[in-house]
Amino acid sequence: MLRQDSKTQAEKWPGKLFDPDALKAYTPEESGEKKGVYEDQVATFKADTLDELAKKLGITDAAAFKKSVERYNALAAEGKDEDFGKNGKWLTTIDTPPFYGIHRKVRVSAIVSGVHVGEHMEVLKADSSDPIKGLYAIGNTAGDFYCGIDYTMWMPGLSLGRAHTQGYVMGKYVANL
């Protein structure tokens, strides 16, 4: 979810801000051809109320949805995310309509700062170098690659080579088990 003035709110955030007009290509309610956009990504909705947004997003429990927004707003007002650990300087309330929401299907858009992995891409137990048997991670789900907690999100395809190489390494290892 985001709010109408998110571009203003995010001006000091790292990364690249896109022109809000570009969002129209992802909005089914906006007329015109959706150039350069996969059809299943045209799923950004705008609403004047949270109930209306919940309906457009296909959320069946609007009360729980609004409760989640209320909780997030309380954390933003406190300047501390006790639920997910998001840095307080990135928190902004979602309280001014119109509201925007993106309906995400079951897929991963981007993960950064993934889990710790061993040399064969096996996921390691928390605070340990012991692998979790049968659990592997590659690409952005595998951490410790960018020497920090994040990498630039505005460079499409940045991790493709990494994902292919790690998939090969992991696949070769698993094939020999």
Coordinates of N, CA, C and O in Angstrom, one line a residue:
M1 N 0.8 -1.2 0.0 CA 0.0 0.0 0.0 C 0.9 1.2 0.0 O 2.0 1.2 0.5
L2 N 0.4 2.3 -0.6 CA 1.0 3.6 -0.5 C 0.0 4.6 -0.5 O -1.2 4.4 -0.8
R3 N 0.4 5.8 -0.3 CA -0.6 6.9 -0.2 C -0.3 7.9 -1.3 O 0.8 7.9 -2.0
Q4 N -1.2 8.8 -1.5 CA -1.1 9.8 -2.6 C 0.2 10.6 -2.6 O 0.8 10.8 -3.7
D5 N 0.7 11.0 -1.5 CA 1.9 11.8 -1.4 C 3.2 11.0 -1.2 O 4.1 11.5 -0.7
S6 N 3.1 9.7 -1.6 CA 4.3 8.8 -1.3 C 5.6 9.3 -2.0 O 6.6 9.2 -1.4
K7 N 5.4 9.9 -3.1 CA 6.6 10.4 -3.8 C 7.3 11.5 -2.9 O 8.5 11.5 -2.8
T8 N 6.5 12.4 -2.4 CA 7.1 13.4 -1.5 C 7.7 12.8 -0.3 O 8.8 13.2 0.2
Q9 N 7.0 11.8 0.3 CA 7.4 11.2 1.5 C 8.8 10.4 1.3 O 9.6 10.3 2.2
A10 N 8.9 9.9 0.1 CA 10.1 9.1 -0.2 C 11.3 9.8 -0.9 O 12.2 9.2 -1.3
E11 N 11.2 11.1 -1.0 CA 12.2 11.8 -1.7 C 13.6 11.6 -1.1 O 14.6 11.6 -1.8
K12 N 13.7 11.4 0.2 CA 15.0 11.3 0.8 C 15.4 9.8 1.0 O 16.5 9.5 1.5
W13 N 14.6 8.9 0.5 CA 14.9 7.5 0.6 C 15.9 7.1 -0.5 O 16.0 7.8 -1.5
P14 N 16.7 6.0 -0.3 CA 17.6 5.6 -1.3 C 16.9 5.0 -2.5 O 15.7 4.6 -2.4
G15 N 17.6 5.0 -3.6 CA 16.9 4.4 -4.8 C 16.4 5.4 -5.7 O 16.6 6.6 -5.5
K16 N 15.6 5.0 -6.7 CA 15.1 5.9 -7.8 C 13.6 6.0 -7.6 O 12.9 5.0 -7.4
L17 N 13.1 7.2 -7.7 CA 11.7 7.4 -7.7 C 11.2 7.5 -9.1 O 11.8 8.2 -9.9
F18 N 10.1 6.8 -9.3 CA 9.5 6.8 -10.7 C 8.4 7.9 -10.7 O 7.7 8.2 -9.8
D19 N 8.2 8.4 -11.9 CA 7.1 9.4 -12.1 C 5.8 8.7 -11.8 O 5.5 7.6 -12.3
P20 N 4.9 9.4 -11.0 CA 3.6 8.8 -10.7 C 2.8 8.5 -11.9 O 2.0 7.6 -11.9
D21 N 3.0 9.2 -13.0 CA 2.2 8.9 -14.2 C 2.6 7.6 -14.8 O 1.8 6.9 -15.5
A22 N 3.8 7.1 -14.5 CA 4.2 5.8 -15.0 C 3.4 4.7 -14.3 O 3.2 3.6 -14.9
L23 N 2.9 5.0 -13.1 CA 2.1 4.0 -12.4 C 0.8 3.7 -13.2 O 0.2 2.6 -13.0
K24 N 0.3 4.6 -14.0 CA -0.9 4.4 -14.8 C -0.8 3.2 -15.7 O -1.9 2.5 -15.9
A25 N 0.3 2.8 -16.1 CA 0.5 1.6 -16.9 C 0.1 0.3 -16.2 O -0.1 -0.7 -16.7
Y26 N 0.2 0.4 -14.8 CA -0.1 -0.7 -14.0 C -1.5 -0.7 -13.4 O -1.8 -1.5 -12.5
T27 N -2.3 0.3 -13.7 CA -3.6 0.5 -13.1 C -4.7 0.2 -14.1 O -4.9 0.8 -15.1
P28 N -5.4 -0.9 -13.8 CA -6.5 -1.3 -14.8 C -7.6 -0.3 -14.9 O -8.2 -0.2 -16.0
E29 N -7.8 0.6 -13.9 CA -8.8 1.6 -14.0 C -8.4 2.8 -14.9 O -9.3 3.6 -15.2
E30 N -7.2 2.9 -15.3 CA -6.7 3.9 -16.2 C -6.8 3.5 -17.6 O -6.4 2.4 -18.0
S31 N -7.4 4.3 -18.5 CA -7.6 3.9 -19.9 C -6.2 4.0 -20.6 O -5.3 4.6 -20.1
G32 N -6.2 3.4 -21.7 CA -5.0 3.5 -22.6 C -4.2 2.2 -22.6 O -4.4 1.3 -21.8
E33 N -3.3 2.1 -23.6 CA -2.5 0.9 -23.8 C -1.5 0.7 -22.7 O -0.9 1.7 -22.2
K34 N -1.3 -0.5 -22.2 CA -0.3 -0.7 -21.1 C 1.0 -1.2 -21.8 O 1.3 -2.4 -21.8
K35 N 1.7 -0.3 -22.3 CA 2.9 -0.6 -23.0 C 4.0 -1.1 -22.1 O 4.3 -0.4 -21.1
G36 N 4.7 -2.1 -22.5 CA 5.9 -2.6 -21.7 C 5.6 -3.2 -20.4 O 6.4 -3.3 -19.5
V37 N 4.4 -3.6 -20.2 CA 3.9 -4.2 -18.9 C 3.3 -5.5 -19.1 O 2.5 -5.7 -20.0
Y38 N 3.7 -6.5 -18.3 CA 3.1 -7.8 -18.4 C 1.7 -7.7 -17.9 O 1.4 -7.0 -16.9
E39 N 0.8 -8.4 -18.6 CA -0.7 -8.3 -18.2 C -1.0 -8.5 -16.8 O -1.8 -7.8 -16.2
D40 N -0.3 -9.5 -16.2 CA -0.6 -9.9 -14.8 C 0.0 -8.9 -13.8 O -0.3 -9.0 -12.6
Q41 N 0.7 -7.9 -14.3 CA 1.2 -6.9 -13.4 C 0.4 -5.6 -13.4 O 0.7 -4.7 -12.7
V42 N -0.7 -5.6 -14.2 CA -1.6 -4.5 -14.2 C -2.6 -4.7 -13.0 O -3.7 -5.2 -13.2
A43 N -2.1 -4.4 -11.8 CA -2.9 -4.7 -10.6 C -2.7 -3.7 -9.5 O -2.7 -4.0 -8.4
T44 N -2.6 -2.4 -9.9 CA -2.5 -1.3 -8.9 C -3.8 -0.6 -8.9 O -4.3 -0.2 -9.9
F45 N -4.4 -0.5 -7.7 CA -5.7 0.1 -7.6 C -5.7 1.3 -6.7 O -4.9 1.4 -5.8
K46 N -6.6 2.2 -7.0 CA -6.7 3.5 -6.2 C -8.1 3.5 -5.6 O -9.1 3.1 -6.3
A47 N -8.2 4.0 -4.4 CA -9.5 4.1 -3.7 C -9.5 5.2 -2.7 O -8.5 5.6 -2.2
D48 N -10.7 5.7 -2.5 CA -10.9 6.8 -1.5 C -11.0 6.3 -0.1 O -10.9 7.1 0.9
T49 N -11.4 5.1 0.1 CA -11.5 4.5 1.5 C -10.7 3.2 1.5 O -10.5 2.5 0.5
L50 N -10.4 2.7 2.7 CA -9.7 1.4 2.8 C -10.7 0.3 2.5 O -10.2 -0.7 2.0
D51 N -11.9 0.5 2.8 CA -12.9 -0.6 2.5 C -13.0 -0.8 1.0 O -13.0 -1.9 0.5
E52 N -13.0 0.3 0.3 CA -13.1 0.3 -1.2 C -11.8 -0.4 -1.8 O -11.9 -1.2 -2.7
L53 N -10.7 0.0 -1.2 CA -9.4 -0.6 -1.6 C -9.4 -2.1 -1.4 O -8.9 -2.8 -2.2
A54 N -9.8 -2.5 -0.2 CA -9.8 -3.9 0.1 C -10.7 -4.7 -0.9 O -10.3 -5.7 -1.4
K55 N -11.8 -4.1 -1.3 CA -12.7 -4.8 -2.3 C -12.0 -4.9 -3.6 O -12.0 -6.0 -4.2
K56 N -11.3 -3.8 -4.0 CA -10.6 -3.8 -5.3 C -9.5 -4.8 -5.3 O -9.2 -5.4 -6.4
L57 N -8.8 -5.0 -4.2 CA -7.7 -5.9 -4.1 C -8.1 -7.3 -3.9 O -7.2 -8.2 -3.9
G58 N -9.4 -7.6 -3.7 CA -9.9 -8.9 -3.5 C -9.6 -9.4 -2.1 O -9.6 -10.6 -1.8
I59 N -9.5 -8.5 -1.1 CA -9.3 -8.8 0.3 C -10.6 -9.1 0.9 O -11.5 -8.3 0.9
T60 N -10.8 -10.3 1.4 CA -12.1 -10.8 1.9 C -12.4 -10.3 3.3 O -13.6 -10.2 3.7
D61 N -11.4 -10.1 4.1 CA -11.5 -9.6 5.5 C -11.1 -8.2 5.6 O -10.0 -7.9 6.0
A62 N -12.0 -7.3 5.2 CA -11.7 -5.8 5.2 C -11.4 -5.3 6.6 O -10.5 -4.4 6.8
A63 N -12.0 -5.9 7.6 CA -11.8 -5.5 9.0 C -10.3 -5.8 9.4 O -9.7 -4.9 10.0
A64 N -9.8 -7.0 9.1 CA -8.5 -7.3 9.4 C -7.5 -6.4 8.6 O -6.4 -6.0 9.1
F65 N -7.8 -6.2 7.4 CA -7.0 -5.3 6.5 C -6.9 -3.9 7.2 O -5.8 -3.4 7.3
K66 N -8.0 -3.3 7.6 CA -8.0 -2.0 8.2 C -7.3 -2.1 9.6 O -6.6 -1.1 9.9
K67 N -7.4 -3.2 10.3 CA -6.7 -3.3 11.6 C -5.2 -3.3 11.3 O -4.4 -2.7 12.1
S68 N -4.7 -4.0 10.2 CA -3.3 -4.0 9.9 C -2.8 -2.6 9.6 O -1.7 -2.2 10.0
V69 N -3.6 -1.8 8.8 CA -3.2 -0.4 8.5 C -3.2 0.4 9.8 O -2.2 1.2 10.0
E70 N -4.1 0.2 10.7 CA -4.1 0.9 12.0 C -2.9 0.6 12.8 O -2.2 1.5 13.3
R71 N -2.5 -0.7 12.8 CA -1.3 -1.1 13.5 C 0.0 -0.4 12.9 O 0.8 0.1 13.6
Y72 N 0.0 -0.5 11.6 CA 1.2 0.2 10.9 C 1.2 1.7 11.2 O 2.3 2.2 11.4
N73 N 0.1 2.3 11.1 CA 0.0 3.8 11.4 C 0.5 4.1 12.8 O 1.2 5.1 13.1
A74 N 0.1 3.2 13.8 CA 0.6 3.4 15.2 C 2.1 3.3 15.3 O 2.7 4.1 16.0
L75 N 2.6 2.3 14.6 CA 4.1 2.1 14.6 C 4.8 3.3 13.9 O 5.8 3.8 14.4
A76 N 4.2 3.8 12.8 CA 4.8 4.9 12.1 C 4.8 6.2 13.0 O 5.7 6.9 13.1
A77 N 3.7 6.3 13.8 CA 3.6 7.5 14.7 C 4.6 7.4 15.8 O 5.1 8.4 16.2
E78 N 4.9 6.2 16.2 CA 5.9 6.0 17.3 C 7.3 6.1 16.7 O 8.3 6.2 17.5
G79 N 7.4 5.9 15.4 CA 8.8 5.9 14.7 C 9.6 4.7 15.0 O 10.8 4.7 14.8
K80 N 8.9 3.6 15.3 CA 9.6 2.3 15.6 C 8.7 1.2 15.1 O 7.6 1.0 15.6
D81 N 9.3 0.3 14.2 CA 8.5 -0.8 13.8 C 8.9 -2.0 14.6 O 9.9 -2.7 14.5
E82 N 8.0 -2.3 15.6 CA 8.3 -3.4 16.5 C 7.9 -4.8 15.9 O 8.2 -5.8 16.4
D83 N 7.2 -4.8 14.8 CA 6.7 -6.0 14.2 C 7.7 -6.6 13.2 O 7.9 -7.8 13.2
F84 N 8.3 -5.8 12.3 CA 9.2 -6.3 11.3 C 10.6 -5.6 11.3 O 11.4 -6.0 10.5
G85 N 10.8 -4.7 12.2 CA 12.1 -4.1 12.4 C 12.5 -3.1 11.3 O 13.7 -2.7 11.1
K86 N 11.5 -2.5 10.6 CA 11.8 -1.5 9.6 C 12.3 -0.3 10.3 O 11.8 0.1 11.3
N87 N 13.3 0.3 9.7 CA 13.9 1.5 10.3 C 12.9 2.6 10.4 O 12.2 2.9 9.4
G88 N 12.8 3.2 11.5 CA 11.8 4.3 11.8 C 11.8 5.4 10.8 O 10.7 6.0 10.5
K89 N 12.9 5.7 10.2 CA 13.0 6.9 9.3 C 12.2 6.6 8.0 O 11.9 7.4 7.2
W90 N 11.9 5.3 7.7 CA 11.2 4.9 6.5 C 9.7 4.7 6.7 O 9.0 4.4 5.8
L91 N 9.3 4.9 8.0 CA 7.9 4.7 8.3 C 7.1 6.0 8.0 O 7.5 7.1 8.4
T92 N 6.0 5.9 7.3 CA 5.1 7.0 7.1 C 3.7 6.4 7.3 O 3.4 5.2 6.9
T93 N 2.8 7.2 7.8 CA 1.4 6.7 8.0 C 0.7 6.6 6.7 O 1.0 7.2 5.7
I94 N -0.3 5.7 6.7 CA -1.2 5.5 5.6 C -2.6 6.0 6.0 O -3.4 5.2 6.5
D95 N -2.8 7.3 5.9 CA -4.0 7.9 6.5 C -4.7 9.0 5.6 O -5.7 9.5 6.0
T96 N -4.1 9.2 4.4 CA -4.6 10.3 3.6 C -5.1 9.7 2.3 O -4.2 9.3 1.5
P97 N -6.4 9.8 2.0 CA -6.8 9.3 0.7 C -6.4 10.2 -0.5 O -6.1 11.4 -0.2
P98 N -6.4 9.7 -1.7 CA -6.7 8.4 -2.1 C -5.6 7.4 -1.7 O -4.4 7.8 -1.5
F99 N -6.0 6.2 -1.5 CA -5.0 5.1 -1.1 C -4.8 4.3 -2.4 O -5.6 4.1 -3.2
Y100 N -3.6 3.7 -2.4 CA -3.2 2.9 -3.6 C -2.8 1.5 -3.0 O -2.1 1.5 -1.9
G101 N -3.1 0.5 -3.7 CA -2.7 -0.9 -3.3 C -2.4 -1.7 -4.5 O -2.9 -1.5 -5.6
I102 N -1.4 -2.6 -4.4 CA -1.0 -3.4 -5.5 C -1.4 -4.9 -5.1 O -1.0 -5.4 -4.1
H103 N -2.2 -5.5 -6.0 CA -2.6 -6.9 -5.7 C -1.5 -7.7 -6.2 O -1.2 -7.8 -7.4
R104 N -0.8 -8.4 -5.3 CA 0.3 -9.3 -5.7 C -0.2 -10.7 -5.7 O -0.9 -11.2 -4.8
K105 N 0.1 -11.4 -6.7 CA -0.2 -12.8 -6.8 C 0.8 -13.6 -6.1 O 1.8 -13.0 -5.6
V106 N 0.7 -14.9 -6.0 CA 1.7 -15.7 -5.3 C 3.0 -15.7 -6.1 O 3.1 -16.4 -7.1
R107 N 3.9 -14.8 -5.8 CA 5.2 -14.7 -6.4 C 6.0 -13.8 -5.6 O 5.5 -13.1 -4.7
V108 N 7.3 -13.8 -5.8 CA 8.2 -13.0 -5.1 C 8.7 -11.9 -6.1 O 9.2 -12.2 -7.1
S109 N 8.4 -10.7 -5.7 CA 8.8 -9.5 -6.5 C 10.3 -9.3 -6.4 O 11.1 -9.2 -7.3
A110 N 10.7 -9.2 -5.1 CA 12.2 -9.0 -4.8 C 12.4 -9.3 -3.4 O 11.6 -9.0 -2.5
I111 N 13.5 -9.9 -3.1 CA 14.0 -10.2 -1.8 C 15.4 -9.7 -1.7 O 16.2 -10.0 -2.6
V112 N 15.8 -9.0 -0.7 CA 17.1 -8.6 -0.6 C 17.6 -9.0 0.8 O 16.7 -9.2 1.7
S113 N 18.8 -9.2 1.0 CA 19.3 -9.6 2.4 C 18.7 -10.9 2.8 O 18.2 -11.1 3.8
G114 N 18.9 -11.9 1.9 CA 18.3 -13.2 2.2 C 19.0 -14.0 3.4 O 19.8 -13.4 4.1
V115 N 18.7 -15.2 3.5 CA 19.1 -16.1 4.6 C 20.6 -16.4 4.3 O 21.1 -16.4 3.2
H116 N 21.3 -16.8 5.4 CA 22.7 -17.2 5.3 C 22.8 -18.6 4.7 O 22.0 -19.4 5.0
V117 N 23.7 -18.7 3.8 CA 23.9 -20.0 3.1 C 25.3 -20.5 3.1 O 26.2 -19.7 3.3
G118 N 25.5 -21.8 3.0 CA 26.8 -22.4 2.9 C 27.4 -22.4 1.5 O 26.7 -21.9 0.6
E119 N 28.5 -23.1 1.3 CA 29.1 -23.1 0.0 C 28.3 -23.8 -1.1 O 28.5 -23.6 -2.2
H120 N 27.4 -24.7 -0.7 CA 26.6 -25.4 -1.6 C 25.2 -24.8 -1.7 O 24.3 -25.5 -2.1
M121 N 25.0 -23.6 -1.2 CA 23.8 -22.9 -1.2 C 22.8 -23.5 -0.2 O 21.6 -23.2 -0.3
E122 N 23.2 -24.3 0.8 CA 22.3 -24.8 1.8 C 22.1 -23.7 2.8 O 23.0 -23.0 3.2
V123 N 20.8 -23.6 3.2 CA 20.4 -22.6 4.2 C 21.0 -23.0 5.6 O 21.0 -24.2 6.0
L124 N 21.6 -22.1 6.3 CA 22.3 -22.3 7.6 C 21.3 -22.0 8.7 O 20.5 -21.1 8.6
K125 N 21.4 -22.8 9.8 CA 20.6 -22.5 11.0 C 21.0 -21.2 11.5 O 22.1 -20.7 11.4
A126 N 20.1 -20.5 12.2 CA 20.3 -19.2 12.8 C 21.5 -19.3 13.8 O 21.7 -20.2 14.6
D127 N 22.3 -18.2 13.6 CA 23.5 -18.1 14.5 C 24.4 -19.3 14.5 O 25.0 -19.7 15.5
S128 N 24.5 -20.0 13.3 CA 25.3 -21.2 13.2 C 25.8 -21.4 11.8 O 25.3 -20.7 10.9
S129 N 26.8 -22.2 11.7 CA 27.2 -22.6 10.3 C 26.7 -24.0 9.9 O 27.2 -24.6 8.9
D130 N 25.8 -24.5 10.7 CA 25.2 -25.8 10.4 C 24.1 -25.7 9.4 O 23.2 -24.9 9.6
P131 N 24.1 -26.5 8.3 CA 23.1 -26.4 7.3 C 21.8 -27.1 7.8 O 21.8 -28.0 8.6
I132 N 20.7 -26.6 7.2 CA 19.4 -27.2 7.4 C 19.2 -28.2 6.3 O 19.2 -27.8 5.1
K133 N 19.2 -29.5 6.7 CA 19.1 -30.6 5.7 C 18.0 -30.4 4.7 O 16.8 -30.2 5.0
G134 N 18.4 -30.4 3.4 CA 17.4 -30.3 2.3 C 16.8 -29.0 2.0 O 15.9 -28.8 1.1
L135 N 17.3 -27.9 2.6 CA 16.8 -26.6 2.4 C 17.9 -25.7 1.7 O 19.0 -25.5 2.3
Y136 N 17.6 -25.2 0.5 CA 18.6 -24.4 -0.2 C 18.0 -23.1 -0.6 O 16.8 -22.9 -0.7
A137 N 18.9 -22.1 -0.9 CA 18.4 -20.8 -1.3 C 19.4 -20.3 -2.3 O 20.6 -20.4 -2.2
I138 N 18.9 -19.7 -3.4 CA 19.7 -19.1 -4.4 C 19.2 -17.7 -4.8 O 18.1 -17.3 -4.3
G139 N 20.0 -17.0 -5.5 CA 19.6 -15.6 -6.0 C 19.4 -14.7 -4.8 O 20.2 -14.7 -3.8
N140 N 18.4 -13.8 -4.9 CA 18.2 -12.9 -3.8 C 17.8 -13.5 -2.5 O 17.9 -12.8 -1.4
T141 N 17.3 -14.7 -2.5 CA 16.9 -15.3 -1.2 C 18.1 -15.8 -0.5 O 18.0 -16.1 0.7
A142 N 19.3 -15.9 -1.1 CA 20.5 -16.2 -0.5 C 21.2 -14.9 -0.1 O 21.5 -14.1 -0.9
G143 N 21.6 -14.8 1.2 CA 22.2 -13.6 1.7 C 23.7 -13.5 1.5 O 24.3 -14.4 0.9
D144 N 24.3 -12.5 2.1 CA 25.7 -12.4 2.2 C 26.4 -12.1 0.9 O 27.6 -12.3 0.8
F145 N 25.7 -11.6 -0.1 CA 26.3 -11.4 -1.4 C 26.7 -10.0 -1.6 O 27.8 -9.8 -2.2
Y146 N 25.9 -9.0 -1.2 CA 26.2 -7.6 -1.5 C 27.0 -6.9 -0.4 O 27.0 -5.7 -0.4
C147 N 27.5 -7.7 0.5 CA 28.4 -7.1 1.6 C 27.6 -6.0 2.4 O 28.1 -5.0 2.8
G148 N 26.3 -6.3 2.6 CA 25.5 -5.3 3.4 C 24.1 -5.9 3.4 O 23.8 -7.0 3.1
I149 N 23.2 -5.0 3.9 CA 21.8 -5.5 4.0 C 21.0 -5.2 2.8 O 19.8 -5.6 2.8
D150 N 21.5 -4.6 1.8 CA 20.6 -4.2 0.7 C 21.5 -4.0 -0.6 O 22.7 -3.9 -0.5
Y151 N 20.8 -3.9 -1.7 CA 21.5 -3.5 -2.9 C 20.5 -2.7 -3.7 O 19.3 -2.6 -3.4
T152 N 21.0 -2.1 -4.8 CA 20.1 -1.2 -5.5 C 19.0 -1.9 -6.2 O 19.2 -2.9 -6.8
M153 N 17.8 -1.4 -6.0 CA 16.6 -2.1 -6.5 C 16.2 -1.5 -7.9 O 15.3 -2.0 -8.6
W154 N 16.8 -0.4 -8.3 CA 16.4 0.2 -9.6 C 17.2 -0.3 -10.8 O 17.0 0.2 -11.9
M155 N 18.0 -1.3 -10.6 CA 18.8 -1.8 -11.7 C 18.2 -3.2 -12.1 O 18.6 -4.2 -11.5
P156 N 17.3 -3.2 -13.0 CA 16.7 -4.5 -13.4 C 17.7 -5.5 -13.8 O 18.7 -5.2 -14.5
G157 N 17.5 -6.8 -13.4 CA 18.4 -7.9 -13.8 C 19.7 -8.0 -13.0 O 20.5 -8.8 -13.4
L158 N 19.9 -7.1 -12.0 CA 21.2 -7.1 -11.3 C 21.6 -8.5 -10.8 O 22.8 -8.9 -10.8
S159 N 20.6 -9.2 -10.3 CA 21.0 -10.5 -9.7 C 20.8 -11.7 -10.6 O 20.9 -12.9 -10.1
L160 N 20.5 -11.5 -11.8 CA 20.2 -12.7 -12.7 C 21.4 -13.6 -12.8 O 21.3 -14.9 -12.7
G161 N 22.6 -13.1 -13.1 CA 23.8 -13.9 -13.2 C 24.0 -14.7 -11.9 O 24.4 -15.9 -11.9
R162 N 23.9 -14.0 -10.8 CA 24.0 -14.6 -9.5 C 23.1 -15.8 -9.3 O 23.4 -16.9 -8.9
A163 N 21.8 -15.6 -9.7 CA 20.8 -16.6 -9.5 C 21.1 -17.8 -10.4 O 21.0 -19.0 -10.0
H164 N 21.5 -17.6 -11.7 CA 21.9 -18.7 -12.6 C 23.1 -19.5 -12.1 O 23.1 -20.7 -12.1
T165 N 24.1 -18.7 -11.7 CA 25.3 -19.4 -11.2 C 25.1 -20.2 -9.9 O 25.5 -21.4 -9.8
Q166 N 24.4 -19.6 -9.0 CA 24.1 -20.3 -7.7 C 23.2 -21.5 -7.9 O 23.3 -22.5 -7.3
G167 N 22.2 -21.4 -8.9 CA 21.4 -22.5 -9.2 C 22.2 -23.7 -9.8 O 21.9 -24.8 -9.4
Y168 N 23.1 -23.3 -10.6 CA 24.0 -24.3 -11.2 C 24.8 -25.0 -10.1 O 24.9 -26.3 -10.0
V169 N 25.4 -24.2 -9.2 CA 26.2 -24.8 -8.1 C 25.4 -25.7 -7.2 O 25.8 -26.8 -6.9
M170 N 24.2 -25.2 -6.8 CA 23.3 -25.9 -5.9 C 22.8 -27.2 -6.6 O 22.8 -28.3 -6.1
G171 N 22.4 -27.1 -7.9 CA 21.9 -28.2 -8.6 C 23.0 -29.3 -8.8 O 22.7 -30.5 -8.6
K172 N 24.2 -28.9 -9.1 CA 25.3 -29.9 -9.2 C 25.5 -30.6 -7.9 O 25.7 -31.8 -7.9
Y173 N 25.5 -29.9 -6.8 CA 25.7 -30.5 -5.5 C 24.6 -31.5 -5.2 O 24.8 -32.6 -4.8
V174 N 23.3 -31.0 -5.4 CA 22.2 -31.9 -5.0 C 22.2 -33.1 -5.9 O 21.8 -34.2 -5.4
A175 N 22.5 -33.0 -7.1 CA 22.5 -34.1 -8.1 C 23.5 -35.2 -7.6 O 23.4 -36.4 -7.9
N176 N 24.5 -34.8 -6.9 CA 25.5 -35.8 -6.4 C 25.3 -36.3 -5.0 O 26.2 -37.0 -4.4
L177 N 24.2 -35.9 -4.4 CA 23.9 -36.4 -3.0 C 23.5 -37.9 -3.0 O 23.0 -38.4 -3.9

